[in-house]
Amino acid sequence: MTREEEKLLQQAIENSKRMTQLQRGGRDLVVPFGPTFFPTVEEFEKSPLDYIEKIRPVAQKYGVCKIVPPKGWNPPFSVDMKSEKKFQTKQQLLHRIQEGLSFGDGEEYSAFSYVQMAMKQTQQYFSENVKDEDGNPTMTATLEYLENCYWDIVEISHEEYTVEYGNDVDSHEFGSGFPRSERGRGIQNVHLTSDDDTQSKMTAKEPKFGTDEFYKESYWNLNNIPNCPGSILQYIKVGINGINVPWMYFGNLFSTFCWHNEDNYLYSINYHHWGAPKLWYGVPGTEKDASGLEQVFKSYLSMKMRDVPDLLHHITTMFSPRLLQIAEVPVYKLIQHPGEFVVTFPMSFHGGFSLGPNVGEAVNFATNDWIVQGAAASERYRSFSRPSVFSHDRLTFTMAYHLEDQKSHRTCKMLLDELKRIMDEEISLRNKLLKNGIRDISKQVELPQNRFDELDEDSADYDDKRLCFACKHICFLSCVACRCSKSKVSCLRHSHFMCRCPTQDRFMMVWCTTEEMKKNYKRVKEHTEHLKAQEENVNHADKFETESTDNDDNFLAPGVLEDLQRHERYVVNVGDAPSSLQQHIPYSGKRLLHVGDQSMVHSNKSSPRKRKM
């Protein structure tokens, strides 16, 4: 055993001792609630990005927040539950989910057969483990009780417990829970026919809240929000599953979405269509707090991470928020009921689990303020040689192309600063490599021009062919290649690692000249100055206000008390009662939030008692 291996083994032994002391299951686990917001009908009829920007100064301090639509919100459930098309599930070993093991494949299910399976397994768990105060089996349980049961299984139970999770189900193939837009607002239908009926719909007024048309066309519909005016993802015209094409999630009791932050540190929005609630944990998306979670992760999985340095990106590890609290990393929780949205903020780590069978849907979006976190994600991925889902440099220059969408001096200045950072490094490295003898052959070969207005299918395919061999960065502005390979390219940072050939055999290919970059920068700078002058006399009064803007443990986050009162004495019911989940299996076209909606189930029964371990 080498000295390094011995050191890692000793650290693992110490971590094991500490984990034994710290792992207490659900006992005494107290996590404060994150904020809940209640937009009015007037606010909800407008852009969701405008509302999220309004609450952002408060909400982002918690990393996650919940948004409850106004009374009357009741979209039709659009998944075809009669379809026999099957999706693959993942098998999660909850008793080992702290170890970072890859999930194996579970069985394949149709939407309806999965819900049936999940209901049956949940009922079996309740019958075997959930008792009332008299010790009799009961088919109802409080959320607190189930939260405790989950952490008992994960941390201290010696019994195996396995669930199958229908995560990352392609909504393009299996259907979204929301109806499709008839105005081209979803990425799947941006190229509509030009007949008179379609054109009439495209130019029609925005539909009123609660109408059938509203559920199709509202940007709160997760098929539409990536293309919402103000979302950077509207410039991406190719469908990317989970990014601008929603993923469906078919959950089971204790099925887990492990600790992670979003691809490219994007925003995410998750909608709960039907079933038992989801319990979320979130950490603020600051560099300090994100690093704090990563340090906790590394402390307890140091040996595993030696072999898999980017283990956290695999999204296969869940550990108790208690460990974060001990490390003084702030963590908050949310209970998401049917009909409610959860928004996660850039760089925010989040994770959680389902408290029974349910169906949800999620997608990403990005506002103009995301550009800073997008740059951080790009740099982080390069350090792990992890390919990005899209080129950060490309999207930055595309944002600069669409200056008319830059409405705020604050975010336009962020774009200007990021352009300068990219441009300064690019020019510096080009000059250095040219000085060292690498030839620029851009004028001798015909290179496809970069498209700045949007990312289409052809552009995405071309980007896939110019990944740096070392860091997997998309070489959008320029690259270095060598005569020894017809396919291998390098970013300007890593060209000296690509081969052992002499410098004169290497050459540079440039897609964006220095003059073009400087011209772009000048345009953005002038627009930034224009916005600054324009905003000097504007009164920004329409901001979300709260008495407490600090995340002090002595204060409840905004909306928490009202939300707790809405769901007072809520229980998960999987029995035969008229209000139980079993009696309200969803089907296509059904309005799932009518009387009997699971978010409004109350019980006068006493809570189940703690299990004996």
C-alpha positions as a printed Julia matrix, in Angstrom:
613×3 Matrix{Float64}:
   0.0    0.0     0.0
   1.37   3.36   -1.02
   1.55   6.3     1.39
  -1.3    8.02   -0.48
  -3.49   4.9    -0.29
  -2.73   4.51    3.4
  -3.66   8.14    4.0
  -6.94   7.7     2.13
  -7.71   4.53    4.07
  -7.13   6.27    7.39
  -9.34   9.14    6.3
 -12.04   6.67    5.29
 -11.84   4.99    8.72
 -12.13   8.35   10.47
 -15.05   9.32    8.24
 -16.74   6.02    9.02
 -16.42   6.7    12.75
 -17.81  10.21   12.32
 -20.64   8.96   10.13
 -21.58   6.38   12.77
 -21.83   9.19   15.32
 -23.7   11.59   13.02
 -26.1    9.21   11.3
 -29.22   9.27   13.41
 -31.82   8.64   10.74
 -34.75  11.04   10.95
 -34.5   11.63   14.68
 -34.2   15.31   15.66
 -33.75  16.39   12.04
 -35.03  19.95   11.81
 -34.61  21.76    8.49
 -36.13  25.24    8.09
 -38.55  25.84    5.24
 -37.64  27.82    2.15
 -39.96  30.52    0.81
 -43.34  30.11   -0.89
 -44.8   32.79   -3.15
 -48.41  33.4    -4.18
 -48.72  35.38   -7.45
 -52.0   37.08   -8.23
 -54.02  36.29  -11.37
 -52.73  39.52  -12.9
 -49.1   38.51  -12.2
 -49.72  34.95  -13.4
 -51.1   36.1   -16.77
 -47.79  37.83  -17.47
 -44.37  36.32  -18.11
 -43.19  33.82  -15.44
 -39.69  35.21  -15.89
 -40.91  38.66  -14.89
 -42.41  37.21  -11.72
 -39.32  35.13  -10.93
 -37.16  38.22  -11.43
 -39.44  40.1    -9.02
 -39.01  37.53   -6.24
 -35.39  36.66   -7.1
 -33.67  39.07   -4.66
 -35.31  37.21   -1.78
 -35.83  33.71   -3.19
 -32.3   33.08   -4.47
 -30.92  33.42   -0.94
 -32.51  30.05   -0.21
 -31.47  28.31   -3.44
 -35.0   26.99   -3.98
 -38.51  28.4    -3.71
 -42.08  27.31   -4.27
 -44.67  29.16   -6.37
 -48.37  28.45   -5.82
 -50.63  29.43   -8.76
 -53.74  31.53   -8.06
 -57.05  29.92   -7.21
 -58.63  28.53  -10.36
 -55.45  27.06  -11.83
 -56.37  23.56  -13.04
 -54.62  22.42  -16.26
 -55.75  19.25  -18.03
 -53.39  16.3   -17.57
 -52.1   15.49  -21.03
 -50.05  12.3   -20.59
 -51.69   9.43  -22.46
 -52.18   6.97  -19.59
 -53.67   4.41  -22.02
 -50.5    4.23  -24.08
 -48.62   0.93  -23.87
 -45.31   2.59  -24.75
 -42.77   1.76  -22.04
 -39.93   3.73  -20.46
 -36.86   2.46  -18.61
 -36.67   2.95  -14.84
 -33.63   3.18  -12.58
 -33.23   0.9    -9.58
 -32.22   2.76   -6.43
 -30.8    0.91   -3.44
 -31.83   3.35   -0.73
 -29.87   1.57    1.99
 -26.71   2.26   -0.05
 -27.6    5.57   -1.67
 -24.97   7.38    0.45
 -22.21   5.4    -1.27
 -22.4    6.97   -4.71
 -23.16   3.7    -6.49
 -24.42   3.89  -10.05
 -28.09   3.04  -10.42
 -28.87  -0.19  -12.21
 -31.68  -0.56  -14.71
 -35.09  -1.38  -13.32
 -38.05  -2.81  -15.19
 -39.76  -1.06  -18.09
 -43.25   0.34  -17.54
 -45.96   2.24  -19.32
 -47.16   5.36  -17.49
 -50.21   3.56  -16.09
 -48.4    0.33  -15.15
 -45.74   2.36  -13.31
 -48.35   4.17  -11.23
 -49.98   0.82  -10.45
 -46.66  -0.69   -9.4
 -45.75   2.32   -7.26
 -49.14   2.29   -5.56
 -48.82  -1.42   -4.75
 -45.29  -1.04   -3.32
 -46.31   1.99   -1.26
 -49.32   0.15    0.17
 -47.09  -2.79    1.05
 -44.65  -0.5     2.84
 -47.45   1.15    4.8
 -48.99  -2.17    5.8
 -45.66  -3.47    7.09
 -44.17  -0.35    8.65
 -46.76   2.33    9.42
 -48.75   1.91   12.65
 -51.22   4.14   14.44
 -50.98   4.97   18.14
 -52.68   1.69   19.02
 -50.13  -0.3    17.03
 -52.5   -1.15   14.19
 -51.53  -0.9    10.51
 -52.73   2.29    8.85
 -52.75   3.51    5.27
 -52.22   7.16    6.23
 -49.03   8.87    7.36
 -47.91  12.43    7.98
 -45.14  13.96    5.92
 -42.88  14.33    8.96
 -43.28  10.64    9.73
 -42.36   9.6     6.19
 -39.37  11.97    6.17
 -38.11  10.26    9.33
 -38.7    6.82    7.81
 -36.69   7.76    4.72
 -33.62   8.83    6.67
 -33.91   5.78    8.9
 -33.66   3.6     5.79
 -30.81   5.61    4.28
 -28.71   6.03    7.41
 -29.34   3.41   10.08
 -31.52   0.57    8.8
 -29.88  -2.82    8.23
 -32.67  -3.9     5.89
 -32.5   -3.56    2.12
 -34.98  -1.25    0.45
 -35.15  -0.82   -3.33
 -37.33   1.44   -5.45
 -37.68   1.91   -9.19
 -37.69   5.53  -10.31
 -39.07   6.68  -13.67
 -36.78   9.67  -14.01
 -35.71  11.62  -17.1
 -38.57  10.31  -19.24
 -38.53  12.08  -22.61
 -41.71  14.16  -22.91
 -41.21  14.43  -26.67
 -41.55  10.67  -26.97
 -43.87   9.82  -24.07
 -45.86  13.04  -23.83
 -45.86  16.07  -21.58
 -48.29  16.57  -18.72
 -49.17  19.94  -20.28
 -51.11  20.47  -23.53
 -49.11  21.56  -26.58
 -48.98  25.14  -27.79
 -50.71  25.99  -31.06
 -48.62  29.15  -31.45
 -45.18  27.56  -31.79
 -44.08  28.3   -28.24
 -42.66  24.86  -27.5
 -39.39  23.72  -29.06
 -41.25  20.75  -30.59
 -43.54  23.01  -32.63
 -41.5   26.11  -33.46
 -41.89  25.38  -37.19
 -45.64  25.52  -37.64
 -47.48  25.62  -40.94
 -48.34  28.99  -42.41
 -52.05  28.38  -42.98
 -54.53  31.13  -42.13
 -55.81  29.41  -38.97
 -52.3   29.05  -37.55
 -51.36  32.63  -38.39
 -54.58  33.85  -36.77
 -53.68  32.06  -33.55
 -50.12  33.41  -33.64
 -51.35  36.99  -33.69
 -54.23  36.55  -31.25
 -54.27  38.25  -27.85
 -52.81  36.47  -24.84
 -55.47  34.11  -23.4
 -57.06  34.8   -20.06
 -56.12  32.87  -16.93
 -57.99  29.59  -16.46
 -59.13  29.12  -20.07
 -58.2   26.05  -22.11
 -56.16  28.32  -24.38
 -54.24  29.66  -21.39
 -52.98  26.2   -20.41
 -51.73  25.64  -23.96
 -50.11  29.03  -24.49
 -49.06  30.28  -21.05
 -45.33  30.34  -20.48
 -46.01  28.64  -17.14
 -46.58  25.59  -19.34
 -43.21  23.84  -19.07
 -43.11  23.12  -22.8
 -43.13  26.88  -23.41
 -41.05  28.49  -20.66
 -37.61  27.84  -22.26
 -38.81  29.97  -25.22
 -40.36  32.67  -23.06
 -39.34  36.21  -24.04
 -36.36  37.03  -21.84
 -35.14  33.42  -21.65
 -31.73  32.9   -23.19
 -32.73  29.38  -24.18
 -35.1   30.82  -26.79
 -32.03  31.15  -29.04
 -31.49  27.37  -28.97
 -33.64  25.97  -31.77
 -32.55  22.36  -31.38
 -34.3   20.22  -28.78
 -32.12  19.17  -25.84
 -33.82  16.71  -23.52
 -34.14  18.03  -19.99
 -32.86  21.48  -21.01
 -35.47  22.98  -23.34
 -37.53  19.8   -23.75
 -39.14  18.81  -20.43
 -38.47  15.52  -18.72
 -41.29  13.65  -17.0
 -40.76  12.06  -13.58
 -42.76   9.08  -12.37
 -42.09   8.75   -8.65
 -42.55   6.04   -6.05
 -42.48   6.16   -2.26
 -38.91   7.3    -1.38
 -37.69   7.45   -5.0
 -34.83   9.94   -4.79
 -33.46  12.79   -6.86
 -29.95  12.99   -5.45
 -27.89  16.08   -4.67
 -26.98  18.02   -7.82
 -27.09  21.38   -9.47
 -28.4   21.94  -12.98
 -26.48  21.5   -16.23
 -24.56  24.67  -17.04
 -25.84  26.02  -13.68
 -29.16  26.9   -15.32
 -32.39  27.74  -13.53
 -34.89  24.88  -13.32
 -38.64  24.78  -12.82
 -40.5   21.66  -11.68
 -44.26  21.15  -11.74
 -46.16  18.57   -9.67
 -49.0   17.1   -11.75
 -50.43  14.42   -9.48
 -49.92  12.29   -6.41
 -48.11  12.38   -3.1
 -45.9   15.4    -2.32
 -42.2   15.7    -3.04
 -39.83  16.8    -0.3
 -37.05  19.1    -1.53
 -33.83  20.22    0.14
 -31.93  23.18   -1.27
 -28.65  25.0    -0.64
 -28.12  28.64   -1.74
 -26.28  28.97   -5.04
 -23.41  31.07   -3.74
 -19.85  29.94   -4.41
 -19.28  29.59   -0.67
 -22.35  27.43   -0.02
 -21.92  25.28   -3.14
 -18.29  24.68   -2.17
 -19.45  23.86    1.37
 -21.72  21.09    0.09
 -18.98  19.75   -2.15
 -16.59  19.66    0.79
 -19.07  17.66    2.85
 -19.44  15.32   -0.11
 -15.67  14.89   -0.46
 -15.2   14.35    3.26
 -17.37  11.26    3.34
 -16.59   9.79   -0.08
 -12.88  10.53   -0.45
 -11.86   7.02   -1.55
 -14.69   6.76   -4.05
 -13.82  10.17   -5.51
 -10.23   9.12   -6.06
 -11.5    6.84   -8.82
 -14.43   9.05   -9.9
 -13.43  12.72   -9.38
 -16.7   14.04  -10.86
 -18.87  11.69   -8.78
 -21.16  14.5    -7.67
 -22.08  15.13  -11.31
 -23.34  11.55  -11.62
 -26.36  12.41   -9.42
 -26.3    9.08   -7.58
 -25.52  10.16   -4.0
 -27.85  11.35   -1.26
 -26.82  12.3     2.25
 -28.66  13.9     5.13
 -29.03  17.67    5.4
 -27.87  17.13    8.99
 -24.31  16.77    7.66
 -24.63  20.14    5.94
 -25.96  21.75    9.1
 -23.03  20.39   11.1
 -20.67  21.86    8.51
 -22.56  25.19    8.79
 -23.81  25.0     5.21
 -27.31  26.55    5.06
 -30.0   24.16    3.87
 -33.76  24.6     3.49
 -36.67  22.36    2.58
 -39.92  22.59    0.64
 -42.97  20.36    0.45
 -44.29  20.4    -3.12
 -47.94  19.4    -3.51
 -49.87  18.84   -6.77
 -50.45  22.03   -8.73
 -47.34  23.74   -7.34
 -44.08  24.85   -8.98
 -40.58  24.63   -7.5
 -37.85  26.87   -8.92
 -34.14  26.22   -8.34
 -31.63  29.01   -8.84
 -28.31  28.91  -10.71
 -25.58  26.86   -9.0
 -27.96  25.85   -6.2
 -27.55  22.26   -5.07
 -30.82  20.47   -4.45
 -32.12  16.98   -3.85
 -35.04  15.19   -2.28
 -37.49  12.33   -2.58
 -41.12  11.44   -3.18
 -43.51  10.7    -0.31
 -45.57   8.31   -2.4
 -46.55   7.71   -6.03
 -46.56  10.88   -8.11
 -46.03  12.41  -11.54
 -43.96  15.52  -12.13
 -42.27  17.42  -14.94
 -39.22  19.66  -15.13
 -37.28  21.81  -17.58
 -34.59  24.5   -17.55
 -34.59  28.17  -18.42
 -32.11  31.01  -18.16
 -32.54  34.73  -17.65
 -29.93  37.3   -18.6
 -28.44  37.35  -15.1
 -27.44  33.68  -15.53
 -24.39  34.64  -17.64
 -22.09  34.84  -14.59
 -22.99  31.37  -13.32
 -22.85  30.06  -16.88
 -19.22  31.14  -17.07
 -18.48  29.45  -13.74
 -20.08  26.23  -14.99
 -18.03  26.33  -18.2
 -14.8   26.67  -16.25
 -15.82  23.91  -13.84
 -16.63  21.49  -16.64
 -13.28  22.14  -18.31
 -11.5   21.22  -15.09
 -13.23  17.8   -15.15
 -13.12  17.34  -18.94
 -16.89  17.22  -18.93
 -18.67  18.2   -22.15
 -21.18  21.01  -21.84
 -24.71  20.65  -23.18
 -24.11  23.75  -25.29
 -21.28  26.19  -25.91
 -21.13  28.94  -23.32
 -19.04  31.1   -25.66
 -21.59  30.64  -28.45
 -24.51  31.6   -26.23
 -22.62  34.66  -24.96
 -22.07  35.92  -28.5
 -25.67  35.06  -29.42
 -26.86  37.18  -26.49
 -24.69  40.0   -27.83
 -26.29  39.56  -31.26
 -29.77  39.99  -29.75
 -29.08  43.25  -27.94
 -32.74  44.26  -28.28
 -33.5   41.66  -25.58
 -31.18  43.35  -23.09
 -33.54  45.54  -21.07
 -31.55  46.01  -17.85
 -28.26  47.81  -17.3
 -27.35  45.34  -14.56
 -27.58  42.25  -16.76
 -26.2   43.97  -19.85
 -23.12  44.93  -17.82
 -22.78  41.25  -16.86
 -22.83  40.34  -20.53
 -20.28  43.05  -21.33
 -17.92  41.79  -18.62
 -18.22  38.19  -19.82
 -17.57  39.2   -23.43
 -14.45  41.03  -22.29
 -13.23  38.04  -20.3
 -13.66  35.68  -23.26
 -12.2   38.16  -25.74
  -9.16  39.1   -23.65
  -8.17  35.46  -23.09
  -8.77  34.56  -26.73
  -6.65  37.41  -28.1
  -3.88  36.83  -25.56
  -3.6   33.1   -26.3
  -3.75  33.6   -30.07
  -0.89  36.07  -29.94
   1.14  33.76  -27.71
   0.68  30.71  -29.94
   1.36  32.63  -33.16
   4.51  34.05  -31.58
   5.6   30.5   -30.73
   5.36  29.41  -34.36
   1.86  28.0   -34.8
   0.49  29.01  -38.2
  -2.92  30.63  -38.79
  -4.35  28.95  -41.91
  -7.83  30.47  -41.68
  -7.4   32.41  -44.91
  -6.12  29.36  -46.75
  -9.06  27.06  -46.0
 -12.79  27.6   -46.23
 -14.28  27.29  -42.74
 -18.04  27.26  -42.05
 -19.11  30.58  -40.6
 -20.3   30.7   -37.01
 -23.98  31.44  -36.71
 -24.58  34.08  -34.05
 -28.35  34.5   -34.26
 -29.3   31.03  -32.98
 -28.11  27.5   -32.3
 -29.73  25.26  -34.89
 -29.29  21.56  -35.69
 -26.4   22.09  -38.12
 -24.58  24.37  -35.69
 -24.99  21.85  -32.86
 -23.63  19.05  -35.05
 -20.62  21.16  -36.02
 -19.96  22.08  -32.38
 -19.82  18.37  -31.53
 -16.93  18.01  -33.99
 -14.77  20.71  -32.43
 -14.49  19.6   -28.83
 -11.08  20.1   -27.27
  -9.45  16.69  -26.86
  -8.32  17.62  -23.33
 -11.03  19.67  -21.59
 -13.99  18.95  -23.95
 -14.57  22.69  -24.38
 -16.38  23.58  -27.61
 -13.86  25.52  -29.69
 -16.3   28.14  -30.92
 -13.92  31.02  -31.69
 -10.77  29.14  -32.75
  -8.85  25.9   -32.32
  -5.46  24.31  -32.89
  -4.98  21.14  -34.95
  -2.02  19.14  -36.19
  -1.05  17.35  -39.38
  -0.88  14.09  -37.42
  -4.66  13.85  -36.99
  -7.65  14.61  -39.21
 -10.13  14.85  -36.3
  -8.26  15.87  -33.14
  -8.48  19.54  -32.14
  -7.48  21.51  -29.08
  -8.62  24.71  -27.42
  -5.94  27.38  -27.2
  -5.24  26.49  -23.56
  -4.22  22.89  -24.19
  -2.58  22.77  -27.61
   0.83  21.94  -26.12
  -0.6   18.66  -24.77
  -2.2   17.39  -27.98
   0.79  15.6   -29.51
   4.59  15.43  -29.69
   4.84  16.83  -33.18
   7.03  19.88  -33.81
   5.35  23.27  -33.57
   5.58  23.85  -37.31
   3.21  20.92  -37.89
   0.43  22.57  -35.89
  -1.94  25.19  -37.19
  -4.68  27.47  -35.94
  -8.19  27.78  -37.39
 -10.13  30.95  -36.56
 -13.9   31.31  -36.9
 -14.16  34.76  -35.33
 -11.52  37.38  -36.02
 -10.16  39.83  -33.46
 -11.86  42.65  -35.37
 -15.23  40.89  -35.19
 -14.89  40.32  -31.44
 -13.96  43.94  -30.81
 -16.87  45.14  -32.96
 -19.27  43.0   -30.93
 -17.81  44.29  -27.69
 -18.18  47.91  -28.82
 -21.88  47.38  -29.67
 -22.6   45.85  -26.27
 -20.66  48.57  -24.46
 -22.65  51.31  -26.19
 -25.93  49.57  -25.36
 -24.86  49.15  -21.75
 -24.14  52.87  -21.46
 -27.48  53.65  -23.08
 -29.35  51.48  -20.56
 -27.48  53.08  -17.68
 -28.52  56.55  -18.76
 -32.07  55.37  -19.36
 -32.41  53.88  -15.88
 -30.98  56.75  -13.87
 -34.38  58.32  -13.26
 -36.46  55.16  -13.12
 -38.08  54.27   -9.8
 -37.75  50.52   -9.19
 -40.68  50.21   -6.82
 -42.13  46.95   -8.15
 -39.87  44.64   -6.17
 -40.94  41.9    -3.83
 -40.77  43.21   -0.29
 -40.36  41.27    2.93
 -39.66  42.28    6.47
 -36.71  39.91    6.69
 -34.19  39.68    3.88
 -31.6   37.8     5.91
 -31.78  34.02    6.23
 -31.9   34.19   10.02
 -33.06  30.99   11.75
 -35.24  33.16   13.97
 -37.36  34.23   10.99
 -39.66  32.21    8.8
 -39.02  32.54    5.09
 -41.69  34.46    3.15
 -44.95  32.58    2.67
 -44.09  29.66    4.94
 -46.79  30.26    7.54
 -49.52  30.67    4.92
 -48.36  27.54    3.1
 -48.28  25.45    6.28
 -51.79  26.59    7.11
 -52.99  25.58    3.63
 -51.77  22.03    4.19
 -52.41  21.77    7.92
 -52.87  18.14    9.06
 -52.21  16.85    5.56
 -51.59  13.1     5.36
 -50.54  10.76    2.56
 -53.43   8.36    2.11
 -52.97   5.17    0.05
 -55.98   3.27    1.36
 -59.47   2.82   -0.05
 -60.97   6.09    1.22
 -62.62   8.35   -1.42
 -59.89  10.93   -0.93
 -56.97   8.49   -1.26
 -54.39   8.48   -4.02
 -55.66   5.1    -5.19
 -59.08   6.57   -5.98
 -57.63   9.39   -8.09
 -55.29   7.75  -10.59
 -54.77  10.33  -13.37
 -55.9    9.9   -16.96
 -55.42  12.0   -20.06
 -57.56  15.16  -20.16
 -58.52  14.96  -16.48
 -58.44  18.11  -14.35
 -56.39  16.81  -11.45
 -56.93  19.65   -8.99
 -60.69  19.31   -8.47
 -62.3   18.34   -5.15
 -60.42  15.32   -3.91
 -57.11  16.88   -4.94
 -54.39  15.32   -2.81
 -53.0   18.69   -1.76
 -56.22  19.33    0.14
 -56.62  15.97    1.93
 -57.0   16.43    5.67
 -57.33  13.92    8.46
 -58.58  14.01   12.0
 -56.72  10.82   12.84
 -53.73  10.97   15.11
 -50.31  10.75   13.54
 -48.62   7.35   13.25
 -46.14   6.58   15.95
 -42.42   6.19   15.4
 -41.18   2.81   14.25
 -38.92   0.91   16.56
 -35.51   0.4    15.03
